[in-house]
Short mmCIF file of C-alpha atoms and ligand atoms in Angstrom, two decimals:
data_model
loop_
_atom_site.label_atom_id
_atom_site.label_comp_id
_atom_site.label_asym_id
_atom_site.label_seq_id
_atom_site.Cartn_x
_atom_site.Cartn_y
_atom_site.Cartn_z
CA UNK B 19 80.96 -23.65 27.61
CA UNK B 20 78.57 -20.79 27.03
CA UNK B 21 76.08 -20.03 29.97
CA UNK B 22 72.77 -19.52 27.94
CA UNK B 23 71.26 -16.01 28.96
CA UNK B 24 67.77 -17.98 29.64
CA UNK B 25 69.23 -20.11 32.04
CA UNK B 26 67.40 -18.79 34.87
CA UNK B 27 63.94 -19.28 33.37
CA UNK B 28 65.34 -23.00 31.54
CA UNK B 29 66.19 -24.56 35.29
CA UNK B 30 62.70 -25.89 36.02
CA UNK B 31 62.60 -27.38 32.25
CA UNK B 32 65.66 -28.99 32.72
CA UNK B 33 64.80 -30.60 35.92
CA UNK B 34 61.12 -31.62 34.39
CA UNK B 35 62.87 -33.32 31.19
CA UNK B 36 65.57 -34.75 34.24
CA UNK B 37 62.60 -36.39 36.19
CA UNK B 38 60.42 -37.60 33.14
CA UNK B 39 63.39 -39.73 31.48
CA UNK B 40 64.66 -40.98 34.83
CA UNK B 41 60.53 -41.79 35.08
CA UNK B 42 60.70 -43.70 32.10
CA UNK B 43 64.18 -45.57 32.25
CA UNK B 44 67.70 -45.48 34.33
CA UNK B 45 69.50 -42.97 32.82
CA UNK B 46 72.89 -41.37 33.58
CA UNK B 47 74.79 -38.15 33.61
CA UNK B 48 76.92 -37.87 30.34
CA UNK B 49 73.59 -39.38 28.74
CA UNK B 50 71.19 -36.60 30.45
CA UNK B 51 73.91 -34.10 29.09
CA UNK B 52 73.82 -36.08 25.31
CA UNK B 53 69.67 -35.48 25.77
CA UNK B 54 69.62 -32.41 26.46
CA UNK B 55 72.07 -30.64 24.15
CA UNK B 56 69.83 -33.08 21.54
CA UNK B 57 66.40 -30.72 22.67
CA UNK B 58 68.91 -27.38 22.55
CA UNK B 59 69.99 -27.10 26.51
CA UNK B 60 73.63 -26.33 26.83
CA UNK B 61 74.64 -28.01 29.83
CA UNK B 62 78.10 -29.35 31.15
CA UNK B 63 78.89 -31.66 33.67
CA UNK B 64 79.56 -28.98 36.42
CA UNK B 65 75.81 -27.96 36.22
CA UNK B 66 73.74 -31.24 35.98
CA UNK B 67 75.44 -33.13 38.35
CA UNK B 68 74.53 -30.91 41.30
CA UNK B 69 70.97 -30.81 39.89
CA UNK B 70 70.87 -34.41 39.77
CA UNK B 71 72.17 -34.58 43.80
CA UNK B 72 69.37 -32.15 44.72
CA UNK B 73 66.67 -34.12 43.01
CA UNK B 74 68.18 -37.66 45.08
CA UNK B 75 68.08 -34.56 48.16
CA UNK B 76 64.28 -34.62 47.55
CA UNK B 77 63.61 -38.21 47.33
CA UNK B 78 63.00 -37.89 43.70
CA UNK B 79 65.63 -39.76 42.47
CA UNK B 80 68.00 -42.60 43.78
CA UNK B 81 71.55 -43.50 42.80
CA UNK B 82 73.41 -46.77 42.45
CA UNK B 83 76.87 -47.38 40.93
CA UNK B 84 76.54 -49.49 38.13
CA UNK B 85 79.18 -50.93 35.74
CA UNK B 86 78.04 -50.04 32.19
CA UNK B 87 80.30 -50.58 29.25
CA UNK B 88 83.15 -51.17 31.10
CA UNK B 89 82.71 -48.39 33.44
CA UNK B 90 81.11 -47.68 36.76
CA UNK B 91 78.89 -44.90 36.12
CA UNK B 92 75.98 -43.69 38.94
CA UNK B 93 72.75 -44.21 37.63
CA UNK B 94 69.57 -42.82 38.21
CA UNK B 95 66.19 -44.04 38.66
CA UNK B 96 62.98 -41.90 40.05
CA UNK B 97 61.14 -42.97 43.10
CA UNK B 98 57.70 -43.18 43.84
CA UNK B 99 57.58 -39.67 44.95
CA UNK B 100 59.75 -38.82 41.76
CA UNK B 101 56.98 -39.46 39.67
CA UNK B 102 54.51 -37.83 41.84
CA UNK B 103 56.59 -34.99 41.85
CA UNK B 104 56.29 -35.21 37.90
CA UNK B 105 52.40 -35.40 37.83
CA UNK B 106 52.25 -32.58 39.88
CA UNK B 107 54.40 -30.67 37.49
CA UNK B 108 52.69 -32.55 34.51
CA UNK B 109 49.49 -30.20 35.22
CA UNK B 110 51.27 -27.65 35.52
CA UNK B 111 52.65 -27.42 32.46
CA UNK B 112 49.59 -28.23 30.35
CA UNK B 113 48.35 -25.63 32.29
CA UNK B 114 51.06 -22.92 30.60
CA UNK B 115 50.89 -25.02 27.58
CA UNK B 116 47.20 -24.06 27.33
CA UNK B 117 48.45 -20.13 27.42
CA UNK B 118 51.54 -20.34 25.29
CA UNK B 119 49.97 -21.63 22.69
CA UNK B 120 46.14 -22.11 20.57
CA UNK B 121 45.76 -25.28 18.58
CA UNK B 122 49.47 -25.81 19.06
CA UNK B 123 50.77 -22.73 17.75
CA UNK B 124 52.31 -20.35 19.42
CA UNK B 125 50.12 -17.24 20.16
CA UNK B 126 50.59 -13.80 18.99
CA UNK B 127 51.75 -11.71 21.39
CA UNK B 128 50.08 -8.36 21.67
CA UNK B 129 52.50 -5.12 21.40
CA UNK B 130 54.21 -4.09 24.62
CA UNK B 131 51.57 -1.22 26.26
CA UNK B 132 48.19 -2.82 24.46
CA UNK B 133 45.95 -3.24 27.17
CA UNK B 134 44.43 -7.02 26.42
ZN1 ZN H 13 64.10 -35.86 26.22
#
């Protein structure tokens, strides 16, 4: 699998869309991947599980082993502070929203060197 070249600036996106779906339902791992790769992420199994583990490190998610479909699969579910964390981040991001883009659009950017 290709690493995307954005990756580095991506890793807090991925993590946001992580936290609002486990926010909204139980999801899993070969799901998350499914989602993601649906909004244009690239990501393989060797990179989102150890994301998912850090988030359950922070007491934003817990894990269960659940049999779904025949298998057992560990599924995810935020916790309270999950979804605090995701408020917090919620702002945030409406905040950048605001500055990415006017009436929804993205905004022109000014040539490189043009003072504003
Ligand atoms: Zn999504």
């Amino acid at each position: 699998m290709k690493t995307d070249e954005y990756q580095e600036l991506y890793a807090g996106l991925i993590r946001l869309h992580i936290l609002h779906h486990a926010c909204e339902e139980p999801i899993f791992g070969l799901e998350m991947i499914r989602e993601l790769s649906r909004h244009g992420y690239r990501i393989g199994a060797g990179t989102l599980y150890p994301i998912l583990h850090g988030m359950e490190k922070k007491g934003w998610v817990r894990s269960t082993t659940e049999l779904i479909g025949g298998r057992n699969r560990r599924v995810y579910r935020a916790t309270p502070k999950g979804r605090k964390a995701l408020n917090a981040a919620r702002d945030k991001v409406q905040e950048l929203f605001g500055e990415l883009f006017e009436d929804g659009r993205p905004r022109k950017l000014g040539s490189p060197g043009q003072l504003a």
